[in-house]
Coordinates of C-alpha atoms and ligand atoms in Angstrom, one line a residue:
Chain A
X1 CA 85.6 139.5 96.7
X2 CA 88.6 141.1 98.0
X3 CA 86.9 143.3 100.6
X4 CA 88.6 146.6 98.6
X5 CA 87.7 149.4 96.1
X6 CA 85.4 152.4 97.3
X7 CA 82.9 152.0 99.6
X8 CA 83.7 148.2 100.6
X9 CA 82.5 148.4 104.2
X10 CA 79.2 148.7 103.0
X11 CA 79.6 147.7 99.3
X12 CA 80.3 144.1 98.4
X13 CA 80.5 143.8 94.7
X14 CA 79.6 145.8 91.7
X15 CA 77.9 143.6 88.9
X16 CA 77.4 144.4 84.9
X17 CA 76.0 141.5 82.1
X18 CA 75.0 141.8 79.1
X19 CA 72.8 139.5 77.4
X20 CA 73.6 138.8 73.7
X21 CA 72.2 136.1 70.7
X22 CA 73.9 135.1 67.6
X23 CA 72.2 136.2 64.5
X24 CA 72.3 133.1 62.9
X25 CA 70.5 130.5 65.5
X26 CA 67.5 130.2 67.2
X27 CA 67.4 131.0 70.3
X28 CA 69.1 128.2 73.1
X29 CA 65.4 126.7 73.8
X30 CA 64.6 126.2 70.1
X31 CA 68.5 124.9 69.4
X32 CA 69.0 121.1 68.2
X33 CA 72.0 119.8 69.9
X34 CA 73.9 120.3 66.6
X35 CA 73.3 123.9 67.0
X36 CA 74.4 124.5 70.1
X37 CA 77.8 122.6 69.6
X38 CA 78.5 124.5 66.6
X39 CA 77.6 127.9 68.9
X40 CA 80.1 126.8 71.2
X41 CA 82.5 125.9 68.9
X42 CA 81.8 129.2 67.1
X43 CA 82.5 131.6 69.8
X44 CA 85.2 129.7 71.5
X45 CA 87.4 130.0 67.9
X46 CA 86.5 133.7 67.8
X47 CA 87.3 134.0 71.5
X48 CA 90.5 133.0 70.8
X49 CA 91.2 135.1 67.9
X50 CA 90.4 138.3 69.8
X51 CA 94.1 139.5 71.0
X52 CA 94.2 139.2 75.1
X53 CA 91.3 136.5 75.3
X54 CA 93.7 133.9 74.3
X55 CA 94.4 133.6 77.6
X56 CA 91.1 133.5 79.5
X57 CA 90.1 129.5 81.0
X58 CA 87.9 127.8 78.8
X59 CA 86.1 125.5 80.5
X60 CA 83.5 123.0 78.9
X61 CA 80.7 123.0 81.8
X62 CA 79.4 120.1 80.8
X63 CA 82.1 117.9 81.0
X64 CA 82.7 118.9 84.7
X65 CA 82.4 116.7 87.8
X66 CA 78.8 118.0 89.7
X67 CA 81.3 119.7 92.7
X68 CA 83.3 121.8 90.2
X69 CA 80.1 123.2 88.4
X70 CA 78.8 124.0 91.6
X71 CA 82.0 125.5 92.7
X72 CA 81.8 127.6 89.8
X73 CA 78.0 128.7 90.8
X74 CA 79.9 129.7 94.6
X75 CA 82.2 131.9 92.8
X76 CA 79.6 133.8 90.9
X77 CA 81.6 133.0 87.9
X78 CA 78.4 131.2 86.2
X79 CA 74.7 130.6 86.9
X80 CA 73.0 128.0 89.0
X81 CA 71.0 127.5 85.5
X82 CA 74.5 127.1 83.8
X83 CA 75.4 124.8 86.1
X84 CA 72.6 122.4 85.8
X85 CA 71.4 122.8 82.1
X86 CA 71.9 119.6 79.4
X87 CA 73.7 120.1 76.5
X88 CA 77.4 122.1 75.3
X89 CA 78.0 125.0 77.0
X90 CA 81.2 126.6 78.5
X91 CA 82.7 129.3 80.7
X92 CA 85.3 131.6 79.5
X93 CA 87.0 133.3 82.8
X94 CA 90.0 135.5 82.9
X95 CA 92.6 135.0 85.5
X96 CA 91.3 137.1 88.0
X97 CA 87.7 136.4 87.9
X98 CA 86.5 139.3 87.0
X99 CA 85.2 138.5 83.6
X100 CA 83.2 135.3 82.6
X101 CA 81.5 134.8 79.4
X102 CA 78.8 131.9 79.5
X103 CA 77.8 130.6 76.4
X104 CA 74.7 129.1 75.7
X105 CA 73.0 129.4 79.2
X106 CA 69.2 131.0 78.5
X107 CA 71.1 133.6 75.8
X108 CA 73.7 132.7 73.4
X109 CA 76.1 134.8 75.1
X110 CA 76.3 136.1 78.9
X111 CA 79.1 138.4 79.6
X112 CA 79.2 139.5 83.0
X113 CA 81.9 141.8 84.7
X114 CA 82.5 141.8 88.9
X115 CA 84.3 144.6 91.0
X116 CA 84.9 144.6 94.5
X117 CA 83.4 147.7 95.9
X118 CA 81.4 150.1 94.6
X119 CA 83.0 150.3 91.0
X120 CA 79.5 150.1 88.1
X121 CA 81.5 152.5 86.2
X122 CA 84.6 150.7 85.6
X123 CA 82.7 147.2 85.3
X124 CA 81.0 149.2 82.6
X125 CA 84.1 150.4 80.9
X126 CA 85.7 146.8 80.9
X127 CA 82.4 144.8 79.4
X128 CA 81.5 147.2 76.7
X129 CA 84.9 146.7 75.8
X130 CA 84.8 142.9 75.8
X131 CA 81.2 143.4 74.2
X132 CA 83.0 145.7 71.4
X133 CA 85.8 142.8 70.6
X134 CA 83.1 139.8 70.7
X135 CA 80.9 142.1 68.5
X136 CA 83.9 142.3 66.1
X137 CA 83.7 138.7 65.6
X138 CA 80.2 137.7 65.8
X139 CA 76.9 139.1 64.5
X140 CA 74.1 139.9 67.1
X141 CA 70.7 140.0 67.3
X142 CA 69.5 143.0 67.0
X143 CA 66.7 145.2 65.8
X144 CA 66.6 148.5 64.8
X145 CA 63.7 149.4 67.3
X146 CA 63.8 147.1 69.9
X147 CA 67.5 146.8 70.4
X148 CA 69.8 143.5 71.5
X149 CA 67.1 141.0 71.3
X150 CA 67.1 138.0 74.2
X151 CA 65.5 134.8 75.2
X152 CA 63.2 136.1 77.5
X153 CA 61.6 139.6 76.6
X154 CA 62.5 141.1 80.5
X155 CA 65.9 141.4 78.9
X156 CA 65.6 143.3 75.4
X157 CA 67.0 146.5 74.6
X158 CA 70.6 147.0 76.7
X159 CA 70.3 143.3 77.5
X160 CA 71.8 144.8 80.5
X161 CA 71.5 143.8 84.3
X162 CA 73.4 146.2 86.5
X163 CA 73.6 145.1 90.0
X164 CA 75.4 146.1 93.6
X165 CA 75.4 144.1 96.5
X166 CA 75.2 145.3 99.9
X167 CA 76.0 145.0 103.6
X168 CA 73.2 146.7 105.6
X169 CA 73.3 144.8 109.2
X170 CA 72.8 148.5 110.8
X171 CA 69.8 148.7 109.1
X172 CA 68.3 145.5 109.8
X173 CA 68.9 145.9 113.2
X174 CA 67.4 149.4 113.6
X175 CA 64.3 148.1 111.5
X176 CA 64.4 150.8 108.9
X177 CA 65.6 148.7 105.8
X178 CA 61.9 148.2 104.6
X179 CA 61.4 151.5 104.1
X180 CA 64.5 151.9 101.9
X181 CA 62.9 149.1 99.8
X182 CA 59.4 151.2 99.3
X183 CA 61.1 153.7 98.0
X184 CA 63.5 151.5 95.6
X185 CA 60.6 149.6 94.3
X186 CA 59.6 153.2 93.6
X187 CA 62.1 154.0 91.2
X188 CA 62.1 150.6 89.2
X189 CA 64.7 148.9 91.0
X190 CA 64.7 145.8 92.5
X191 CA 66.0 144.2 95.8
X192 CA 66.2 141.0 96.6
X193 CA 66.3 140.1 100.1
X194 CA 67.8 137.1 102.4
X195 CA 65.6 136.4 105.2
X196 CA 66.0 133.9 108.1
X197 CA 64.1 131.9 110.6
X198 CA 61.5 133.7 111.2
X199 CA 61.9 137.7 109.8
X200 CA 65.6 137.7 111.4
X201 CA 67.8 139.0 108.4
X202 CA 70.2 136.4 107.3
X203 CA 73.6 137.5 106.4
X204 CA 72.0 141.0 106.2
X205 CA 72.9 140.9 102.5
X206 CA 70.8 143.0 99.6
X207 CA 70.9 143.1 95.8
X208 CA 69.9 146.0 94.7
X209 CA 69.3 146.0 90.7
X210 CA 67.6 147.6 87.5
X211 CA 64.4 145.9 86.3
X212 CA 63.9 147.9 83.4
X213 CA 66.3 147.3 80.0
X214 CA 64.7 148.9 77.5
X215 CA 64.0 152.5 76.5
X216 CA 67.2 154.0 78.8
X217 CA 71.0 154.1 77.8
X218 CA 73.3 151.7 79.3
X219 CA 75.0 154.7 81.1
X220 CA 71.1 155.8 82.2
X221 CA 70.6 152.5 83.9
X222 CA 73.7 152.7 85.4
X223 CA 73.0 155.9 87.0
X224 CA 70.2 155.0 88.5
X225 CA 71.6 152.6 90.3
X226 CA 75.2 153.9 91.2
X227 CA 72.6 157.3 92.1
X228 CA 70.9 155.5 95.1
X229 CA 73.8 153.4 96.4
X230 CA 75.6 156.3 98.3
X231 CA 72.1 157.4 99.7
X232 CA 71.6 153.7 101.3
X233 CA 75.2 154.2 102.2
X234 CA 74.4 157.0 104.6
X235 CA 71.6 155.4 105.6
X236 CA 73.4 152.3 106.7
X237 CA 76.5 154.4 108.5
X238 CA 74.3 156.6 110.2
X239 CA 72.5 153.3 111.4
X240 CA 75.8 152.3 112.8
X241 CA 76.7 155.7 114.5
X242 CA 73.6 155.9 116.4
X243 CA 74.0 152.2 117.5
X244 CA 77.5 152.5 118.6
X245 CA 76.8 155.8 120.6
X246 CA 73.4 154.6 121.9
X247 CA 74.1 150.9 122.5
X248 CA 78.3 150.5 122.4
X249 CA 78.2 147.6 124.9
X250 CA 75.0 145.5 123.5
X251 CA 76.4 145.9 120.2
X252 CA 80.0 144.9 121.5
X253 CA 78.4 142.0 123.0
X254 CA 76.5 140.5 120.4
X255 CA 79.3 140.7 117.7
X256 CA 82.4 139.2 120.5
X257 CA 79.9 136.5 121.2
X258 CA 79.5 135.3 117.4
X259 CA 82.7 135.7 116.5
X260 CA 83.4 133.1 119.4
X261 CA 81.0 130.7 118.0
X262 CA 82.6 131.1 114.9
X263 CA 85.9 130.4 116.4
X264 CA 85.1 127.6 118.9
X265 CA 82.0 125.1 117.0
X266 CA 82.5 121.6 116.5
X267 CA 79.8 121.9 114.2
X268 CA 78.2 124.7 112.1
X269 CA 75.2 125.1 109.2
X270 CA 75.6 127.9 106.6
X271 CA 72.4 129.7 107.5
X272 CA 74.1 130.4 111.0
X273 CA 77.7 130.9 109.9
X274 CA 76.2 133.6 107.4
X275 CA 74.7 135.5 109.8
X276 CA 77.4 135.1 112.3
X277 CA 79.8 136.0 109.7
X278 CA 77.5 139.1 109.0
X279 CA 78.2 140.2 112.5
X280 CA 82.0 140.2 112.9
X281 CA 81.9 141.6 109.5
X282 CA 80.1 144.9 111.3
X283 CA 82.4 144.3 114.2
X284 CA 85.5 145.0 111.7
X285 CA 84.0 147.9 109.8
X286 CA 83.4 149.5 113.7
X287 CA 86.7 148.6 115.3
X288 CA 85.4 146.4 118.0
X289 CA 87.5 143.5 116.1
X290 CA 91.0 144.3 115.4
X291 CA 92.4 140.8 114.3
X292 CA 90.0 140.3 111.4
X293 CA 90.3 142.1 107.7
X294 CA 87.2 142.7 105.6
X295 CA 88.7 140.3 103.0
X296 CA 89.1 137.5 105.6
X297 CA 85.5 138.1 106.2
X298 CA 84.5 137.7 102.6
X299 CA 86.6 134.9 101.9
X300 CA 84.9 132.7 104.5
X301 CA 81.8 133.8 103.0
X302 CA 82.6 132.2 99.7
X303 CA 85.2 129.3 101.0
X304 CA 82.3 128.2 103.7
X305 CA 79.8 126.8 100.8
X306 CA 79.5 123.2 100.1
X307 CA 81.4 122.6 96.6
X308 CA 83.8 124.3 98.3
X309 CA 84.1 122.4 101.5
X310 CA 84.3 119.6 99.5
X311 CA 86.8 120.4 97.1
X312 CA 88.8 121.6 100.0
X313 CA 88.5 117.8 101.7
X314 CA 89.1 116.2 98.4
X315 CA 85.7 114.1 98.7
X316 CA 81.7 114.6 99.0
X317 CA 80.2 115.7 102.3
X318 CA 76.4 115.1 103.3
X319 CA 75.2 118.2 105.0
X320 CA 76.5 117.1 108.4
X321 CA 79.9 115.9 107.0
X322 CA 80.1 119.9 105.7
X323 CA 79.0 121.1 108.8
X324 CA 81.4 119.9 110.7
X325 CA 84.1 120.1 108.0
X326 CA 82.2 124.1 108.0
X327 CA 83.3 124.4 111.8
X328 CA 86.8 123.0 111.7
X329 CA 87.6 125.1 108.6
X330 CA 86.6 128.3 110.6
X331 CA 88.4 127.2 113.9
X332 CA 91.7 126.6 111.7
X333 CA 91.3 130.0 109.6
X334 CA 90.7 132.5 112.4
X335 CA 92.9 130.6 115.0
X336 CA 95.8 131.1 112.4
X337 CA 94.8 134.8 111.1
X338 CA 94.3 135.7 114.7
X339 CA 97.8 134.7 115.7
X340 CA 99.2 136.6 112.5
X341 CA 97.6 139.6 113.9
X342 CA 98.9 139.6 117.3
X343 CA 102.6 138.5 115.9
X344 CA 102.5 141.5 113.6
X345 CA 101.5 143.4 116.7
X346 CA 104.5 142.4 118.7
Chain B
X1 CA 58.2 123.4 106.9
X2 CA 59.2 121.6 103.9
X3 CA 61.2 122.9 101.0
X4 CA 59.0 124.2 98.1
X5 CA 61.1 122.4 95.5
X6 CA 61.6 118.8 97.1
X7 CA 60.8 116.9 100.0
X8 CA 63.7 118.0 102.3
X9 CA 63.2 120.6 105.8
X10 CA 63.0 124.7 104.9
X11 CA 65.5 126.2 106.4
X12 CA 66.3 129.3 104.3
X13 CA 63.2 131.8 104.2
X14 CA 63.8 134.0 101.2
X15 CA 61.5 137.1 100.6
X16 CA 61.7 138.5 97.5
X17 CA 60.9 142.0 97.1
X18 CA 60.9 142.6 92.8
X19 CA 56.9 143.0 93.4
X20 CA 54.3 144.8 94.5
X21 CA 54.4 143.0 97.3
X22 CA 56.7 141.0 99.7
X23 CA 56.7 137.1 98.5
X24 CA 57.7 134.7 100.4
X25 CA 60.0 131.1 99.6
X26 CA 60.9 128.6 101.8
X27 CA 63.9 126.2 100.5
X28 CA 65.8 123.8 101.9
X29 CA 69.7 124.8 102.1
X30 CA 70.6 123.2 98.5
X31 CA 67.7 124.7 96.7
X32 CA 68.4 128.0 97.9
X33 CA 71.9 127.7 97.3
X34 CA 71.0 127.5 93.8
X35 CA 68.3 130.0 93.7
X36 CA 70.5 132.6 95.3
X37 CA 73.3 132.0 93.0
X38 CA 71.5 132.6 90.0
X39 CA 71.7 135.7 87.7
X40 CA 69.5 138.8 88.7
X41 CA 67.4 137.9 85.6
X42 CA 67.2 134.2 86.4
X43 CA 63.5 132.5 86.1
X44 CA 61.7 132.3 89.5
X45 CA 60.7 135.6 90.3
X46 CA 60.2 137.7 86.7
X47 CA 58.3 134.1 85.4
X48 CA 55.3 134.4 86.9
X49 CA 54.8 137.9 86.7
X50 CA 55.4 137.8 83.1
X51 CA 53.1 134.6 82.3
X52 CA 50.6 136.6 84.7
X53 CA 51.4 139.9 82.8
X54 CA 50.6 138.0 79.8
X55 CA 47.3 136.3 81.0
X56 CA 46.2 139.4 81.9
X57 CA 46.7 141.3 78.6
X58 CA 45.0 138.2 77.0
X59 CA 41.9 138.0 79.1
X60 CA 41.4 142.0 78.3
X61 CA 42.2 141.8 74.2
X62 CA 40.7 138.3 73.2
X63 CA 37.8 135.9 73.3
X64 CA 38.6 132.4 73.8
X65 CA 38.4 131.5 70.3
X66 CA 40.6 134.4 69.4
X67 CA 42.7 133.4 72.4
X68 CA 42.7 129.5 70.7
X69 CA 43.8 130.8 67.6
X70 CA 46.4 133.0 68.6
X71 CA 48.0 130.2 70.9
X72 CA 48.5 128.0 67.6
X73 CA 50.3 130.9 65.5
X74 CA 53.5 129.5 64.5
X75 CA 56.9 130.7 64.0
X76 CA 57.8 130.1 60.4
X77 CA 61.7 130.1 61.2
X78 CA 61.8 128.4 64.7
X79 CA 58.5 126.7 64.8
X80 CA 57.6 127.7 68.4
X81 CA 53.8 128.3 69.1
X82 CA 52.2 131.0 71.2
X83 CA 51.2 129.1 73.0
X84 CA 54.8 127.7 73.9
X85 CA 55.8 130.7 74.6
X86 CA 53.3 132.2 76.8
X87 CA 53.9 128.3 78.7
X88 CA 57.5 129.0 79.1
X89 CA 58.1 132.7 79.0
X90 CA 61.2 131.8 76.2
X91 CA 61.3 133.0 72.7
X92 CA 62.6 131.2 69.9
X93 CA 64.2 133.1 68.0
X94 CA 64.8 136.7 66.8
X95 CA 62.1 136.9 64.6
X96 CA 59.3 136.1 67.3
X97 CA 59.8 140.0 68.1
X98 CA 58.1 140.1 64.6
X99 CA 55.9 137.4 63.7
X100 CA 54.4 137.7 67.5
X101 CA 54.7 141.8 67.7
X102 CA 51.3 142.2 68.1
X103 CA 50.8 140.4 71.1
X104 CA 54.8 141.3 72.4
X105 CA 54.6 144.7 72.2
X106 CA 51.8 145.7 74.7
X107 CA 53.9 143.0 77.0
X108 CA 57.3 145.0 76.4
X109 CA 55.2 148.3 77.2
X110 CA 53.9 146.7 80.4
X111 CA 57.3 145.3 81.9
X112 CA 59.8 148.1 80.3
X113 CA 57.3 151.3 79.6
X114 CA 59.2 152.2 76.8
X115 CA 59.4 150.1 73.0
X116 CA 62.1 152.1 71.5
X117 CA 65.8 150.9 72.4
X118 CA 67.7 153.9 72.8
X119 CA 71.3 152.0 74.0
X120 CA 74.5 151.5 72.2
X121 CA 74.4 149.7 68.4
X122 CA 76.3 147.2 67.2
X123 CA 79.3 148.9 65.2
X124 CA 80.4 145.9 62.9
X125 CA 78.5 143.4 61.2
X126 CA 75.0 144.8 61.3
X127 CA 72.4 143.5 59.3
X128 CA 68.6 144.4 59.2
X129 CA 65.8 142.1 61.2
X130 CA 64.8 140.8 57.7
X131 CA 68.9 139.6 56.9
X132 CA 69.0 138.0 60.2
X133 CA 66.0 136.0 59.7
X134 CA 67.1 135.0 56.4
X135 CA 70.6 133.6 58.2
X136 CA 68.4 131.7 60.1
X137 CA 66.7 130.4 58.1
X138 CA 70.0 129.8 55.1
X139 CA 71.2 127.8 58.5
X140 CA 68.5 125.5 58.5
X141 CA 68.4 125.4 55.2
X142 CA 72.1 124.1 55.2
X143 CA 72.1 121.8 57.5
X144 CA 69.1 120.0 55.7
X145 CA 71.4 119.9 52.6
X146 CA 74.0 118.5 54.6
X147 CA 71.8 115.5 56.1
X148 CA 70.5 114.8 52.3
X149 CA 74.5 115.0 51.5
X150 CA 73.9 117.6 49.0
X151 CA 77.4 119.7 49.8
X152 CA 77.5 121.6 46.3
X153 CA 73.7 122.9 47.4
X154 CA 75.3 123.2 51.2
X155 CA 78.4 125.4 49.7
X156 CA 76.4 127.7 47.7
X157 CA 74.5 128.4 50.8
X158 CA 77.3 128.6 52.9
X159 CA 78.8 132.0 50.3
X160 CA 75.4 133.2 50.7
X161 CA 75.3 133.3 54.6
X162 CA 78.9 134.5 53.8
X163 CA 77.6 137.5 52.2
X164 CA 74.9 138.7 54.6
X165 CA 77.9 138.2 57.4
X166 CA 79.7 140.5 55.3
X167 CA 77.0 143.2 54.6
X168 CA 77.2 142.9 50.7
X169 CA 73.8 142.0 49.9
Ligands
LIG401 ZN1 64.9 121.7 98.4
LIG402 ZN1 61.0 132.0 65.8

């Protein structure tokens, strides 16, 4: 994610899919092999005759090499189930990564839009779009009470997950993110949490999503989320205020010394480089780092996971071949984006 | 601590919070890689609650004979049983909503609260439950006449899929 659009301190990425079955075939786990080749041949000829998907990546997932599947899975752009599963299937993405339509992961069709930031509405305005064009081409399921109809029946109605991801390290810190959970879990949403060792937060990263698909509009749904985001917002900021006025030199302290790890070790696992990363990334959004950009921060949150350590090197890595591939890749990044900073200074 | 899903260390400690309460996972770095990359939707978590939902709904309605019977009730377009179903928390195909409504609907009440979509429509080709399951079923139908080589059979079936596509039947 680029580290931009509203709210991006706080706000990593805004998430909308939509689940959606062809009218004419079972659903994937009841599909012969026949079937679901002639699914994906189906919708990647209609794909193409849709003016402006022409142009999208088509990628056949299972003829990929392991490391680029799970590349893909690093980049959001499809599923660790995608990934993984046996049989045709494919990945239409357009060129900035925004869009990706799966085909034949647990629904026929799984159209998912990503913004940087807190954007639901636009991701909203560009997938029922897509869903509009796809629609023009293919039939759906669909059933005059119970709406798109899915795989698994957590998903019927909208078909729609709607989900933000968040920063909240302020929270975490000042112990008070469990009782913004209670009173998510109130209102039917759900969060799902990273934890480390012990209950230490890991990356301090939360998804925050609807549960429910059926029985509200797509725009209802939406609200609901996009309605408590700027809430947990405040929260978080107001987290931050108070430990910058009550704590400056602790707070100073702990983020200088990780990003110093982060910029000196020989050697580094993902669990720690997430939460070191999680750190500096606070460190940026208060000031106390002035060499770093949000996007530099998000980047190495992405470009520090395996497939893509390895794609990087051009080879496979065991886990301590990525570690210290991890390290030197961090040493080399900030080193150089550290001495862009103080040349644009001078 | 091992990982839950193979033999290798646990060093990721994931706590879910989509219940009613706090449940904990502890993966090794590879398994939670691709547990955390999944969609929002994907398996783990919603499973079990909805093969527990499920049990639960059983134990109240039916006896175990009932419970026996129902669990062989078979999909005539798909051929998936209950009781595959309830095993792996997938349907087979649209028309499980309807040959299994009895049983699904109390489940969709219990995870959604509502049973009545009120989202956007399709605008274009929209047939009724019953056309759909017919296409199904004219696609199974036409892939059998293929096999036996029977393409004048497979042809007229093909029109016929052709129409219900095109909303002239
Ligand atoms: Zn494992
Ligand atoms: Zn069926």
């Amino acid at each position: 994610m680029r580290g931009s659009g509203p709210e991006s301190d706080i706000v990593i990425s805004s998430r909308i899919r939509l689940a959606r079955n062809l009218a004419e075939f079972p659903f994937i786990r009841r599909c012969t092999p026949q079937d679901r080749k002639s699914i994906e041949k189906m919708v990647h000829d209609r794909l193409q005759a849709i003016p402006g998907f022409n142009t999208l990546y088509y990628l056949r997932v299972d003829e990929l090499p392991h490391v680029d599947r799970q590349f893909l899975t690093e980049r959001q752009l499809i599923s660790r189930e995608h990934a993984e599963a046996e049989g045709a299937r494919s990945v239409a993405i357009d060129n900035d990564e925004r869009l990706s339509v799966m085909i034949n992961e647990e629904d026929h069709l799984r159209i998912q839009v990503m913004k940087s930031g807190l954007d639901l509405h636009s991701a909203w305005q560009q997938i029922n779009e897509v869903d509009d064009q796809l629609e023009s081409k293919l039939s759906y399921a669909f059933h005059e009470r119970l709406g798109y109809l899915t795989a698994c029946p957590t998903n019927v109605g909208t078909g729609m997950r709607v989900s933000v991801m968040l920063h909240l390290p302020a929270l975490v810190i000042t112990n008070q993110i469990e009782k913004v959970f209670r009173s998510l879990q109130k209102i039917n949403l759900a969060v799902r949490g990273l934890y480390g060792e012990g209950s230490q937060a890991m990356g301090d990263f939360y998804q925050i999503s609807n549960q429910i698909t059926l029985g509200k509009s797509e725009e209802e749904l939406i609200g609901q989320v996009s309605g408590v985001v700027p809430m947990i917002i405040e929260y978080e900021r107001k987290a931050r205020d108070f430990l910058i006025t009550q704590n400056r030199e602790d707070l100073h302290d702990k983020i200088s010394r990780a990003y110093g790890i982060l910029c000196t070790a020989q050697t580094i696992s993902s669990e720690e480089t997430m939460h070191l990363l999680s750190s500096v990334r606070m460190g940026v959004n208060l000031g106390l780092i002035d060499d770093l950009a949000i996007s530099d921060i998000n980047k190495l949150f992405v470009e520090t996971q395996p497939a893509h350590l390895q794609k990087l090197r051009g080879n496979e890595l065991d886990t301590a071949g990525r570690n210290i591939e991890r390290a030197l890749y961090l040493r080399r990044y900030l080193q150089d984006r550290g001495k862009e900073h103080r040349d644009e200074r001078n | 601590m091992k990982c839950q899903q193979c033999e290798k260390p646990a060093t990721f400690h994931i706590t879910e919070l989509t219940g009613e309460k706090p449940h904990e996972l502890h993966l090794c770095e590879q398994c939670a890689q691709s547990y955390l990359t999944q969609n929002p939707s994907g398996g783990m978590p919603i499973q079990p609650s909805l093969a527990g939902m499920l049990h639960h709904q059983l134990k109240v309605a039916d006896t175990a004979k009932e419970l026996a019977k129902l669990d062989e009730q078979v999909c005539p377009i798909c051929g998936i049983s209950f009781y595959e179903f309830r095993n792996q928390g997938r349907l087979g195909c649209p028309h499980d909503y309807t040959c299994f409504g009895s049983e699904l609907d109390p489940l969709i009440v219990n995870i959604h609260g509502d049973t009545q979509h009120s989202g956007k429509h399709p605008k274009h080709h929209h047939q009724s439950s019953q056309d759909q399951t017919r296409l199904i079923q004219l696609h199974n139908d036409m892939k059998a006449a293929i096999e036996k080589e029977d393409y004048e059979r497979a042809s007229q079936i093909r029109d016929e899929i052709r129409k219900i596509e095109e909303g002239e039947s």
